[in-house]
Coordinates of C-alpha atoms and ligand atoms in Angstrom, one line a residue:
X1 CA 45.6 119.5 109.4
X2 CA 44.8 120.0 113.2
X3 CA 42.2 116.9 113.7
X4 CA 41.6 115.3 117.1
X5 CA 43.6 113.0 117.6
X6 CA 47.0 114.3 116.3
X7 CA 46.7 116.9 118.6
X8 CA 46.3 115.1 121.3
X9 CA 49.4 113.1 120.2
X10 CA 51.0 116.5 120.0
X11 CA 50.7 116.5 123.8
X12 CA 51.5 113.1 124.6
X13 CA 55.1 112.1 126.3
X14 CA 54.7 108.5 126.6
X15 CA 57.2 107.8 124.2
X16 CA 59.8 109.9 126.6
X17 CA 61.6 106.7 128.9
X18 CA 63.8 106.8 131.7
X19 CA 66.6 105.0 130.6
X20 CA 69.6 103.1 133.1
X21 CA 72.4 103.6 131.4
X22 CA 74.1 100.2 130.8
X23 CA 77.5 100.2 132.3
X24 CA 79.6 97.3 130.4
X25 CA 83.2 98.4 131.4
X26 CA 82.0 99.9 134.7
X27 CA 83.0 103.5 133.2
X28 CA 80.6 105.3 135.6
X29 CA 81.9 104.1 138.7
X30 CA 79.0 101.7 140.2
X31 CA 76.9 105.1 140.1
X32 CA 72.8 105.1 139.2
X33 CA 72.7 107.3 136.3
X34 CA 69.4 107.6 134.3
X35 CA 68.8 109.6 131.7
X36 CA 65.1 111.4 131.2
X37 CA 64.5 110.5 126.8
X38 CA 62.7 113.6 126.1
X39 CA 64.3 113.6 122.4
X40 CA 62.2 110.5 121.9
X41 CA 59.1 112.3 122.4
X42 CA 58.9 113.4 118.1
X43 CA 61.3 114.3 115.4
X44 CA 61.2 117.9 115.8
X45 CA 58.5 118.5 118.4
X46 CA 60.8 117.3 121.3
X47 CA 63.2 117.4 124.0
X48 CA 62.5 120.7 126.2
X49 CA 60.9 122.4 123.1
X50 CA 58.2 120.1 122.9
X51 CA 57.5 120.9 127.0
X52 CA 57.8 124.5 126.3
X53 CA 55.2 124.8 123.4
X54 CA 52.8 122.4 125.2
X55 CA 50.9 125.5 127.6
X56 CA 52.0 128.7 124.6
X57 CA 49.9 126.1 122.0
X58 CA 47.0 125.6 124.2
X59 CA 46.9 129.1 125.2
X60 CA 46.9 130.1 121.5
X61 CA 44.0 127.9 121.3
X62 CA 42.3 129.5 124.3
X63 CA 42.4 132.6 122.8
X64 CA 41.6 131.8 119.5
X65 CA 44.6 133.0 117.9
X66 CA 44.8 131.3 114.3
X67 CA 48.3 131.8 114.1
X68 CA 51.4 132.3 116.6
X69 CA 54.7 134.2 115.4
X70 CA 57.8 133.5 117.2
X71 CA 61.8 134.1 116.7
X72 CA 65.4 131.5 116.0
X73 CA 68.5 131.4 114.7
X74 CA 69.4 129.8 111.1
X75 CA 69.5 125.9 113.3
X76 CA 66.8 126.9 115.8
X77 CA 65.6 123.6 117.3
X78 CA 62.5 125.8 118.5
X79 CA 61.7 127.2 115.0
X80 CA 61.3 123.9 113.4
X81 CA 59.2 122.5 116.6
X82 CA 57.1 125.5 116.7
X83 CA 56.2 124.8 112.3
X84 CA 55.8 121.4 113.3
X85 CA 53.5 121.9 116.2
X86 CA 51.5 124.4 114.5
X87 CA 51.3 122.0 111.6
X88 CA 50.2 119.3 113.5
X89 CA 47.4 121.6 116.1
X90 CA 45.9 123.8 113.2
X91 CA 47.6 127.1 113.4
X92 CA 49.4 129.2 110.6
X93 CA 53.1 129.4 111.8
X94 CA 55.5 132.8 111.0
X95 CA 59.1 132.6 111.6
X96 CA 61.3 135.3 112.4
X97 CA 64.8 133.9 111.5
X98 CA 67.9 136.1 112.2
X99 CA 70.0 136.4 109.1
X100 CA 68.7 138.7 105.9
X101 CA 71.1 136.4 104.1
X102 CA 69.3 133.2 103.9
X103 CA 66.4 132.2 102.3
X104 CA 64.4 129.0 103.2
X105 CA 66.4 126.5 101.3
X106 CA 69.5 127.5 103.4
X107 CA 69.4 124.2 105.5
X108 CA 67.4 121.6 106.6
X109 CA 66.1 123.1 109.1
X110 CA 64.8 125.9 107.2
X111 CA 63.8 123.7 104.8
X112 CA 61.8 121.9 107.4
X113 CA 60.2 125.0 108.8
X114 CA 59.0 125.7 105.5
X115 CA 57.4 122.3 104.5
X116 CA 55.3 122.1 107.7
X117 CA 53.9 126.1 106.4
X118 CA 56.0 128.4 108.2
X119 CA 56.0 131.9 106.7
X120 CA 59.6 132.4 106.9
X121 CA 60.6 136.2 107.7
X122 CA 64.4 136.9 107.5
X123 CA 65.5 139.9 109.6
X124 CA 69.1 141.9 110.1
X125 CA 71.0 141.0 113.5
X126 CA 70.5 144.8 114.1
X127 CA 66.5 144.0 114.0
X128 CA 66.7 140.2 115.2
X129 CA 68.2 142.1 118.8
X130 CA 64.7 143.6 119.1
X131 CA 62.9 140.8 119.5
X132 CA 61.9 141.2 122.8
X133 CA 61.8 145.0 122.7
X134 CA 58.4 146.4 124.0
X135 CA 57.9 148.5 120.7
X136 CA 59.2 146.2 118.3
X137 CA 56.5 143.4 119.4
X138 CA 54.0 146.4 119.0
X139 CA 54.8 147.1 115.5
X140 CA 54.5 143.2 114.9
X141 CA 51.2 142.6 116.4
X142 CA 50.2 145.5 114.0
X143 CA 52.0 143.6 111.1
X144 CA 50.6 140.2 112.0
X145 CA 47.3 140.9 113.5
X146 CA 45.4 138.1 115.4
X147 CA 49.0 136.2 116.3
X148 CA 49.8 134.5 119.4
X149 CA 53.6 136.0 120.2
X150 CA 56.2 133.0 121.7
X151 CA 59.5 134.3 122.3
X152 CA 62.4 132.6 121.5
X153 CA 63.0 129.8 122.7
X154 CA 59.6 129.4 124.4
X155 CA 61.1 131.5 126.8
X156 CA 58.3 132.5 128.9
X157 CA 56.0 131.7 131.8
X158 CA 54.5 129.1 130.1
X159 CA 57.4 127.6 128.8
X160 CA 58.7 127.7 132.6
X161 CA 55.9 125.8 133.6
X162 CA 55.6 123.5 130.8
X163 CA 59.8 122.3 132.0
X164 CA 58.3 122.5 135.8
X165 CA 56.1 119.3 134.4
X166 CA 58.5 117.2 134.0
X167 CA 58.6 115.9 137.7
X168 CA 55.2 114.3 136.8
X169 CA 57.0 111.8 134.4
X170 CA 60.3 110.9 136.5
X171 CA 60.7 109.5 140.5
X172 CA 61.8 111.8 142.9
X173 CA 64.5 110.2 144.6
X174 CA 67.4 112.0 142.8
X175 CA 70.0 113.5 144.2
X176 CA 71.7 115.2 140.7
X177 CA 70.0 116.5 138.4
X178 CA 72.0 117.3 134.9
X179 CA 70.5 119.7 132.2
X180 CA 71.8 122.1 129.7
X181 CA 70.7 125.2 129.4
X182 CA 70.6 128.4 126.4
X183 CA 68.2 131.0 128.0
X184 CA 68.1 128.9 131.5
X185 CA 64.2 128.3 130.8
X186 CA 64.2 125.2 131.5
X187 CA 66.6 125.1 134.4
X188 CA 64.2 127.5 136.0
X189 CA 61.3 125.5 135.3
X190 CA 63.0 122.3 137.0
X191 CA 64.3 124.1 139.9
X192 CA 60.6 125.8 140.6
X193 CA 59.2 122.1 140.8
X194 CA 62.5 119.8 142.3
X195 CA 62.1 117.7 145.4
X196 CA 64.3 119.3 148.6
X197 CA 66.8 116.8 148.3
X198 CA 68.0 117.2 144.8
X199 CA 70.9 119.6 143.3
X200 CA 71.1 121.2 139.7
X201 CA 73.7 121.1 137.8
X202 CA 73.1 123.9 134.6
X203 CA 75.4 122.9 132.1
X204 CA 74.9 126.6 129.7
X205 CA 75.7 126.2 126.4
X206 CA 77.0 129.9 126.4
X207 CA 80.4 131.0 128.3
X208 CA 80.2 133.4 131.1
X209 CA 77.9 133.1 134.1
X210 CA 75.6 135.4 133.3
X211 CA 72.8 132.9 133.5
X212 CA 72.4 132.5 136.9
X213 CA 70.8 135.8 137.5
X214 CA 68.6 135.1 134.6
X215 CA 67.3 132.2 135.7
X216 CA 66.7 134.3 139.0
X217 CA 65.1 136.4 137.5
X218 CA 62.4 134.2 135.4
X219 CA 62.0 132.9 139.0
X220 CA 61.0 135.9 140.5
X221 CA 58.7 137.1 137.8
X222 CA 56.7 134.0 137.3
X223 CA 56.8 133.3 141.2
X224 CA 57.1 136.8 142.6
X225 CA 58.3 135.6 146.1
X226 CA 62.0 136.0 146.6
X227 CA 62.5 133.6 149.5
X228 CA 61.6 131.1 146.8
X229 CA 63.6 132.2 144.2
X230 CA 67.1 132.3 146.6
X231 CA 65.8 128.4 147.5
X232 CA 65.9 127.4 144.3
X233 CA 68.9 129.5 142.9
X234 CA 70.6 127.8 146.0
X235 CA 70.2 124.6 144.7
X236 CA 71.7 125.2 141.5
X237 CA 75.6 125.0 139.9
X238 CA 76.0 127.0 136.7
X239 CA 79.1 125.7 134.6
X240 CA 80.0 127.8 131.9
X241 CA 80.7 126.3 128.1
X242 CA 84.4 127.0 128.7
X243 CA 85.6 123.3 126.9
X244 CA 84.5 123.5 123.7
X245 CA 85.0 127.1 122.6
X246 CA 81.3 128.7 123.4
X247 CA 78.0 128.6 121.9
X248 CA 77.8 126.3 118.3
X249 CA 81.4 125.9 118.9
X250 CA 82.9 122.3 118.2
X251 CA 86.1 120.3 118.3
X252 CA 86.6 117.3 117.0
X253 CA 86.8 115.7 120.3
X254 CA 83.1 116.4 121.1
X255 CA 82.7 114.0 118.0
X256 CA 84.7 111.9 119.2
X257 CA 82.9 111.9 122.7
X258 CA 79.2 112.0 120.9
X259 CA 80.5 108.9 119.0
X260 CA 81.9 106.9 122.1
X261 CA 78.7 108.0 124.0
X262 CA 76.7 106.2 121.7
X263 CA 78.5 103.2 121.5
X264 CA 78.9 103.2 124.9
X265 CA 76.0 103.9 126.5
X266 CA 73.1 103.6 123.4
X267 CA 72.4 107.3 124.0
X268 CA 72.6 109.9 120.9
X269 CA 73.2 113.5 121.7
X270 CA 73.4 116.9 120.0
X271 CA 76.5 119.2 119.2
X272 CA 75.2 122.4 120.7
X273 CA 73.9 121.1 123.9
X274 CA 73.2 117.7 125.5
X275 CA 77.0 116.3 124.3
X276 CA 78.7 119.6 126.5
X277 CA 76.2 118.7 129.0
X278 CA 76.8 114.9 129.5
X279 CA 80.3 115.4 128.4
X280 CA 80.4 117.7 131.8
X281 CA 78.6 115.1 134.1
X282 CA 80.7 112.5 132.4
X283 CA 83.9 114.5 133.8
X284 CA 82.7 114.8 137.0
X285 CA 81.8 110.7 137.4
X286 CA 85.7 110.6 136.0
X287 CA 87.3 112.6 138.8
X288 CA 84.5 111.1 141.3
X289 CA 82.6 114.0 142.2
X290 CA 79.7 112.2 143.2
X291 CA 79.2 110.3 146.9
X292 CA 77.9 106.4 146.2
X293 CA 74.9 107.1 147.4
X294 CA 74.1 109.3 144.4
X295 CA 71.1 108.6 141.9
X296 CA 71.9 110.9 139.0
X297 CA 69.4 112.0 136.5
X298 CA 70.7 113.7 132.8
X299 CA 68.0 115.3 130.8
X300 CA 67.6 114.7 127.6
X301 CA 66.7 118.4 125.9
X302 CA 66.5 116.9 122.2
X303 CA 68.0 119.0 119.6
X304 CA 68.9 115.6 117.5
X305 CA 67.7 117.6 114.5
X306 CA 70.6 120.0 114.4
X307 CA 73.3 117.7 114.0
X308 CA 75.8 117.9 111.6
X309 CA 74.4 121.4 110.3
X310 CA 78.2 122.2 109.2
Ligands
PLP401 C1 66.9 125.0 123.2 C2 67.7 123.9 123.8 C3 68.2 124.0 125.1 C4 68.2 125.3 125.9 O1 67.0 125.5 126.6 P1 66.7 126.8 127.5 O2 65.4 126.5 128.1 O3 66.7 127.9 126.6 O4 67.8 126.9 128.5 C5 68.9 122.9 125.6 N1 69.0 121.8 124.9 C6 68.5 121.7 123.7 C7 68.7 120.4 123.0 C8 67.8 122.7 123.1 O5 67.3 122.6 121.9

């Protein structure tokens, strides 16, 4: 259980490097493109989950919460970090999983969840909607008393601030920045901490554009100044998942893309997020978007454990 020193490797990075991206066949045009290795970081605690946990865990701690509650989906990257995290810092875990169908042997992840101690909680989609309703998280504090509450995701301020961290662990001389995005929590965090120079691309993993405003809006209530929140927003694309069919929608050309990315450029991504992502940036290097002087940075977001779920 929680001892010293594996929590303190629960909060260390160092395995997250900035890697060039060889360019054999000169695919990417003579362009600088890097990509930030935050699925290295662990297993499961990784990519942007393991950033958004980092200040949620050590607030749970603050308060002495022994055990923190929070919400996913059946392939939830974030419900198997947060059992693993807990795990590995000394908290009891509960899992709220949308789906009264499944039980914890559904998949692996579940599986996972459930061998690192998560109390697994399966709800309706009707009830699973609540989860950030005011009265609903009531009714759950009374239900799990003495809980730290994350929201899905990690989707709050401390999540925010825990993305805006990663300009500690990169250079700042970028002038594109690449990262997908699901609730836009950690596009917001990047944006509230990038250099003046840089641009945004938020590659959702959802289709419509819905997300912008969201992301405005975590902005604006973690910041509460809205000069700073039109600054950032300005610096930001959103492209919509239009390619592939919408959210945990494949084709067998993202396979085929995954595949060639790997051989290509020794870089493994996931089917839900970081191959839509770099498939978009890729596109854009294709149809030479991007001036010469550009130094292009893709972040990694993890998710590796969700592959092949189907
Ligand atoms: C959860 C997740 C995202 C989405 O992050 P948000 O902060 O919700 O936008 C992106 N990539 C991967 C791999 C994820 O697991």
């Amino acid at each position: 259980m929680g001892g010293k020193n594996s929590e303190m490797e629960l909060f260390d990075c160092s395995k997250s490097i900035l890697q060039q991206l060889e360019d054999k066949n000169c695919l990417l045009k003579g362009l600088e493109v890097f990509v930030k290795r935050d699925d290295l970081i662990d297993d499961l605690v990784s990519g942007n989950k393991w950033r958004k946990l980092k200040y949620n865990i050590l607030a749970a701690k603050n308060g002495q919460f022994p055990r923190i509650l929070t919400f996913g989906g059946a392939y939830s990257n974030h419900l198997g970090a947060t059992a693993k995290a807990c795990h590995v810092a000394g908290f009891e875990s509960i899992g709220i999983v949308r789906g009264e169908e499944l039980i914890s042997e559904s998949n692996e992840t579940l599986k996972r969840c459930a061998s690192f101690g998560m109390q697994l909680h399966f709800v309706t989609r009707e009830d699973y909607v609540l989860r950030d309703d005011k009265s609903y998280i009531e009714q759950l504090h009374i239900d799990f008393p003495n809980t730290y509450i994350v929201p899905e995701g990690g989707s709050n301020f401390y999540g925010l601030s825990g993305c805006q961290e990663i300009w500690k662990d990169v250079p700042q001389d970028f002038t594109d920045v690449f990262v997908a995005a699901g609730t836009g929590t950690t596009a917001a965090g990047i944006l509230s901490g990038m250099p003046e120079h840089c641009h945004l691309h938020v590659c959702s993993a959802l289709k419509g554009d819905f997300l912008k405003d969201d992301i405005a809006r975590k902005l604006e209530y973690g910041f509460h100044n809205e000069e700073f929140t039109e600054h950032c927003i300005n610096r930001m694309t959103l492209y919509s998942e239009e390619i592939f069919g919408g959210y945990g929608k494949h084709t067998p050309q993202l396979f085929d893309f995954m595949q060639f990315v790997n051989e290509e450029f020794n870089l493994p991504l996931d089917q839900v997020y970081t191959a839509k992502a770099f498939y978009r940036l890729y596109q854009m290097i294709q149809n030479e978007e991007f001036g010469s002087s550009s130094k292009i940075l893709f972040i990694h977001t993890g998710g590796l454990q969700g592959n092949f779920k189907s």
